[in-house]
Amino acid sequence: ANRQPGSAFKPIVFLAGLENGVKPGDEYNDEPLSIGEWSPRNYDGEYRGKVTVQQALAKSLNTVAVQVSEETGRRNVIDLARRLGIESRLRPHPSLALGSFEVNLLELTTVYAHFANGGRQTIPYIINSVTTGSGAILYERAPSRDLPVANPEHIGTLNEMLRYTMSQGTGRRANIKGYDLAGKTGTSQNWRDAWFVGYSGSLVAGVWVGNDDGTPMNKVSGAGLPAEIWREFMLTQKSIMDDVALPAGGGIRRGIGGLFDWLFGE
């Protein structure tokens, strides 16, 4: 089923902003905002004044996400979403920045898999091969191409921001001390959908909570039950959860980064 991802879509917006030259320490004013007749509000109805981009993502401030999307260009946000695996319908409305267009859980988890692997193309699959009883191969999945779809420097920067989101922001209930983790919460309008998608360098998991008929829940948010479910699941996966460090930034432009620059002309 497709559901509104809410703020779980924001990492796409902020990654598009990073591609457009935005830095985590850049400051924006969290204040009332109107675009035409549409006026976004923050989740708690409050405004915090001047905040950094990193703080805005960690605290899931809607007004700043919209400003970053508008400056970056809605079409550029959609283009990045497509590169990261979103195939569902997206339209260039200002509310795009707040996850107003529906996606499914597999798509959204696939997006975050690109953050975990440094920006290499990830296509979800279930079947590796099909063989007959006599051993004849009827189908065998071709190996994935090591194709970069996002600059690893920008991915590394986003990972730092989403680490901060789990340690200091809305994802605190999902955090596991001693493990290198990153992730983001999401809550749609009227409490209909609650999400947490997070990852280590080895494992990506997405959680959605909601009613099958789309009716509102009793104020369940992504920072609550989905984050707790995600944490409990990851605790059962300690043997693989921390096998690989999360990709970091730091100005590395060799290997896959150089190929990205060549393909996309940065």
Short mmCIF file of C-alpha atoms in Angstrom, two decimals:
data_model
loop_
_atom_site.label_atom_id
_atom_site.label_comp_id
_atom_site.label_asym_id
_atom_site.label_seq_id
_atom_site.Cartn_x
_atom_site.Cartn_y
_atom_site.Cartn_z
CA ALA A 1 0.00 0.00 0.00
CA ASN A 2 1.08 3.55 -0.65
CA ARG A 3 0.99 5.97 2.27
CA GLN A 4 2.21 9.50 3.03
CA PRO A 5 5.79 9.29 4.37
CA GLY A 6 5.66 12.66 6.11
CA SER A 7 9.03 13.74 7.44
CA ALA A 8 10.63 10.41 6.52
CA PHE A 9 10.82 11.94 3.01
CA LYS A 10 12.89 14.91 4.22
CA PRO A 11 16.32 13.25 3.86
CA ILE A 12 15.69 13.29 0.10
CA VAL A 13 14.96 17.02 0.29
CA PHE A 14 18.05 17.79 2.33
CA LEU A 15 20.27 15.58 0.15
CA ALA A 16 19.00 17.51 -2.88
CA GLY A 17 19.88 20.67 -0.96
CA LEU A 18 23.41 19.37 -0.33
CA GLU A 19 23.74 18.73 -4.06
CA ASN A 20 22.70 22.35 -4.58
CA GLY A 21 25.38 23.71 -2.24
CA VAL A 22 23.57 23.75 1.10
CA LYS A 23 25.77 23.01 4.12
CA PRO A 24 24.71 21.48 7.48
CA GLY A 25 25.77 24.63 9.32
CA ASP A 26 23.84 27.03 7.08
CA GLU A 27 21.22 28.96 9.01
CA TYR A 28 17.55 29.41 8.12
CA ASN A 29 14.74 31.18 9.93
CA ASP A 30 12.12 28.84 11.29
CA GLU A 31 9.14 31.18 11.07
CA PRO A 32 5.65 31.37 9.52
CA LEU A 33 5.87 30.84 5.77
CA SER A 34 3.43 31.08 2.86
CA ILE A 35 3.81 29.94 -0.73
CA GLY A 36 0.81 31.21 -2.60
CA GLU A 37 -2.19 30.20 -0.52
CA TRP A 38 -0.37 27.29 1.14
CA SER A 39 1.22 27.76 4.58
CA PRO A 40 3.16 24.91 6.20
CA ARG A 41 3.28 24.62 9.98
CA ASN A 42 5.62 22.74 12.24
CA TYR A 43 4.48 19.53 13.91
CA ASP A 44 4.12 21.23 17.33
CA GLY A 45 2.86 24.55 15.97
CA GLU A 46 5.90 26.38 17.36
CA TYR A 47 8.75 28.26 15.66
CA ARG A 48 12.36 28.39 16.80
CA GLY A 49 13.82 31.30 14.89
CA LYS A 50 17.32 30.92 13.48
CA VAL A 51 18.42 27.27 13.23
CA THR A 52 21.03 25.34 11.26
CA VAL A 53 20.14 22.89 8.52
CA GLN A 54 21.33 20.03 10.71
CA GLN A 55 19.13 21.15 13.59
CA ALA A 56 16.17 21.56 11.26
CA LEU A 57 16.43 17.98 10.01
CA ALA A 58 16.99 16.59 13.51
CA LYS A 59 13.98 18.45 14.90
CA SER A 60 11.96 17.86 11.71
CA LEU A 61 11.11 21.52 11.17
CA ASN A 62 8.70 21.79 8.26
CA THR A 63 9.30 25.42 7.38
CA VAL A 64 13.03 24.90 6.83
CA ALA A 65 12.50 21.76 4.74
CA VAL A 66 10.15 23.73 2.49
CA GLN A 67 12.66 26.57 2.17
CA VAL A 68 15.43 24.14 1.18
CA SER A 69 13.12 22.47 -1.35
CA GLU A 70 12.06 25.78 -2.88
CA GLU A 71 15.65 27.00 -3.18
CA THR A 72 16.84 23.69 -4.61
CA GLY A 73 13.90 23.31 -6.97
CA ARG A 74 11.03 20.87 -6.61
CA ARG A 75 11.90 19.21 -9.91
CA ASN A 76 15.43 18.58 -8.63
CA VAL A 77 14.00 16.98 -5.48
CA ILE A 78 11.82 14.71 -7.64
CA ASP A 79 14.78 13.86 -9.89
CA LEU A 80 16.80 12.78 -6.86
CA ALA A 81 13.88 10.75 -5.50
CA ARG A 82 13.74 8.88 -8.82
CA ARG A 83 17.49 8.21 -8.72
CA LEU A 84 17.07 6.79 -5.22
CA GLY A 85 14.29 4.40 -6.18
CA ILE A 86 10.96 6.23 -5.72
CA GLU A 87 8.64 5.18 -8.55
CA SER A 88 5.32 6.34 -7.09
CA ARG A 89 3.56 9.48 -8.26
CA LEU A 90 5.28 12.72 -7.22
CA ARG A 91 4.26 16.21 -8.26
CA PRO A 92 6.08 19.56 -7.88
CA HIS A 93 3.77 21.02 -5.25
CA PRO A 94 5.40 22.88 -2.35
CA SER A 95 4.11 20.19 0.03
CA LEU A 96 6.42 17.69 -1.68
CA ALA A 97 9.07 18.67 0.89
CA LEU A 98 6.85 17.39 3.71
CA GLY A 99 6.18 13.95 2.26
CA SER A 100 2.64 14.64 1.14
CA PHE A 101 2.80 12.29 -1.87
CA GLU A 102 2.29 8.62 -1.14
CA VAL A 103 5.04 6.00 -1.43
CA ASN A 104 5.30 2.43 -0.22
CA LEU A 105 7.55 1.08 2.51
CA LEU A 106 9.78 -0.87 0.12
CA GLU A 107 10.48 2.26 -1.95
CA LEU A 108 11.29 4.36 1.08
CA THR A 109 13.53 1.73 2.63
CA THR A 110 15.34 1.42 -0.70
CA VAL A 111 16.03 5.17 -0.61
CA TYR A 112 17.76 4.82 2.76
CA ALA A 113 19.77 1.84 1.49
CA HIS A 114 21.56 4.30 -0.78
CA PHE A 115 22.58 6.29 2.29
CA ALA A 116 23.98 3.15 3.92
CA ASN A 117 26.06 2.07 0.92
CA GLY A 118 27.54 5.43 -0.04
CA GLY A 119 25.23 6.31 -2.91
CA ARG A 120 25.43 3.21 -5.12
CA GLN A 121 22.34 2.10 -7.02
CA THR A 122 20.21 -0.34 -5.05
CA ILE A 123 17.36 -2.29 -6.64
CA PRO A 124 15.36 -4.47 -4.23
CA TYR A 125 14.81 -8.11 -5.15
CA ILE A 126 13.60 -11.34 -3.59
CA ILE A 127 14.66 -14.18 -5.89
CA ASN A 128 18.32 -14.99 -6.56
CA SER A 129 17.72 -17.94 -8.87
CA VAL A 130 15.22 -20.57 -9.97
CA THR A 131 16.32 -24.13 -10.77
CA THR A 132 14.54 -27.31 -11.76
CA GLY A 133 14.66 -30.49 -9.72
CA SER A 134 17.45 -31.75 -11.98
CA GLY A 135 19.50 -28.60 -11.39
CA ALA A 136 18.86 -26.75 -14.66
CA ILE A 137 18.89 -23.00 -14.13
CA LEU A 138 15.68 -21.34 -15.29
CA TYR A 139 16.51 -17.91 -13.91
CA GLU A 140 19.52 -16.32 -12.30
CA ARG A 141 19.61 -12.73 -11.13
CA ALA A 142 22.31 -10.68 -12.80
CA PRO A 143 24.80 -9.02 -10.44
CA SER A 144 24.02 -5.42 -9.54
CA ARG A 145 25.95 -2.74 -11.35
CA ASP A 146 28.10 -0.58 -9.09
CA LEU A 147 26.49 2.57 -10.46
CA PRO A 148 26.65 5.78 -8.40
CA VAL A 149 23.40 7.69 -8.17
CA ALA A 150 24.49 10.25 -5.54
CA ASN A 151 27.82 11.80 -4.65
CA PRO A 152 29.40 9.91 -1.73
CA GLU A 153 30.57 13.18 -0.16
CA HIS A 154 26.99 14.36 0.05
CA ILE A 155 25.85 10.95 1.29
CA GLY A 156 28.52 11.11 4.02
CA THR A 157 27.32 14.54 5.07
CA LEU A 158 23.70 13.39 5.16
CA ASN A 159 24.73 10.38 7.26
CA GLU A 160 26.28 12.74 9.80
CA MET A 161 23.03 14.72 9.89
CA LEU A 162 20.94 11.59 10.36
CA ARG A 163 23.28 10.31 13.09
CA TYR A 164 22.59 13.58 14.87
CA THR A 165 18.85 13.06 14.31
CA MET A 166 19.07 9.77 16.21
CA SER A 167 21.21 11.08 19.04
CA GLN A 168 19.72 14.55 19.52
CA GLY A 169 16.53 14.71 17.45
CA THR A 170 13.26 12.91 16.83
CA GLY A 171 14.94 9.49 16.45
CA ARG A 172 16.29 9.22 19.99
CA ARG A 173 14.05 6.27 20.96
CA ALA A 174 15.58 4.22 18.15
CA ASN A 175 19.19 4.85 19.14
CA ILE A 176 21.33 1.96 20.42
CA LYS A 177 24.34 2.97 22.44
CA GLY A 178 27.66 1.83 21.01
CA TYR A 179 26.42 1.32 17.44
CA ASP A 180 26.87 3.56 14.41
CA LEU A 181 23.29 4.21 13.32
CA ALA A 182 21.31 6.83 11.42
CA GLY A 183 17.65 7.26 10.59
CA LYS A 184 14.57 9.44 10.40
CA THR A 185 11.03 9.52 11.74
CA GLY A 186 7.90 10.39 9.80
CA THR A 187 4.29 11.13 10.73
CA SER A 188 1.56 11.95 8.22
CA GLN A 189 -1.43 14.22 8.64
CA ASN A 190 -3.99 13.39 11.31
CA TRP A 191 -1.84 10.54 12.70
CA ARG A 192 -2.70 8.20 9.81
CA ASP A 193 0.83 6.95 9.21
CA ALA A 194 3.89 6.68 11.43
CA TRP A 195 7.32 5.67 10.12
CA PHE A 196 10.86 5.02 11.16
CA VAL A 197 13.51 4.12 8.60
CA GLY A 198 17.06 3.63 9.83
CA TYR A 199 20.28 1.88 9.01
CA SER A 200 23.76 0.81 9.92
CA GLY A 201 26.51 0.23 7.37
CA SER A 202 25.30 -3.37 6.97
CA LEU A 203 21.56 -3.35 7.53
CA VAL A 204 18.63 -1.14 6.54
CA ALA A 205 15.15 -1.54 8.02
CA GLY A 206 11.91 0.39 7.60
CA VAL A 207 8.89 0.37 9.90
CA TRP A 208 5.40 1.65 9.12
CA VAL A 209 2.55 1.72 11.64
CA GLY A 210 -1.04 2.54 10.72
CA ASN A 211 -4.56 1.28 10.17
CA ASP A 212 -5.29 -0.70 7.01
CA ASP A 213 -8.32 1.46 6.24
CA GLY A 214 -6.38 4.73 6.57
CA THR A 215 -8.25 5.94 9.63
CA PRO A 216 -6.32 8.06 12.16
CA MET A 217 -4.48 6.38 15.02
CA ASN A 218 -4.46 7.53 18.62
CA LYS A 219 -1.65 10.07 18.17
CA VAL A 220 1.00 7.51 17.19
CA SER A 221 4.04 9.32 15.77
CA GLY A 222 7.19 8.08 14.08
CA ALA A 223 9.22 9.08 17.12
CA GLY A 224 7.26 6.66 19.29
CA LEU A 225 6.10 3.16 18.41
CA PRO A 226 7.85 2.81 14.98
CA ALA A 227 11.19 3.94 16.46
CA GLU A 228 10.77 1.47 19.34
CA ILE A 229 9.87 -1.39 16.98
CA TRP A 230 12.89 -0.58 14.82
CA ARG A 231 15.19 -0.56 17.84
CA GLU A 232 13.88 -3.90 19.12
CA PHE A 233 14.38 -5.47 15.69
CA MET A 234 17.92 -4.12 15.31
CA LEU A 235 18.85 -5.46 18.75
CA THR A 236 18.16 -8.96 17.38
CA GLN A 237 20.58 -8.28 14.52
CA LYS A 238 23.72 -7.32 16.47
CA SER A 239 25.82 -9.90 14.65
CA ILE A 240 25.49 -8.02 11.35
CA MET A 241 24.37 -4.57 12.44
CA ASP A 242 27.84 -3.10 12.92
CA ASP A 243 29.92 -5.08 10.42
CA VAL A 244 30.55 -2.06 8.18
CA ALA A 245 30.98 1.59 9.16
CA LEU A 246 28.54 4.08 7.74
CA PRO A 247 30.00 5.99 4.78
CA ALA A 248 31.36 9.35 5.88
CA GLY A 249 32.13 12.59 4.06
CA GLY A 250 35.47 14.29 4.49
CA GLY A 251 36.30 15.33 0.97
CA ILE A 252 37.00 11.90 -0.52
CA ARG A 253 36.62 12.15 -4.29
CA ARG A 254 38.19 8.98 -5.60
CA GLY A 255 36.64 5.76 -6.83
CA ILE A 256 32.87 5.96 -6.94
CA GLY A 257 32.93 9.69 -6.22
CA GLY A 258 35.03 10.38 -9.27
CA LEU A 259 32.72 8.26 -11.40
CA PHE A 260 29.72 10.19 -10.08
CA ASP A 261 31.36 13.49 -11.04
CA TRP A 262 32.05 12.16 -14.51
CA LEU A 263 28.48 10.89 -15.00
CA PHE A 264 26.63 13.86 -13.55
CA GLY A 265 29.09 16.65 -14.33
CA GLU A 266 29.48 18.12 -10.85
#
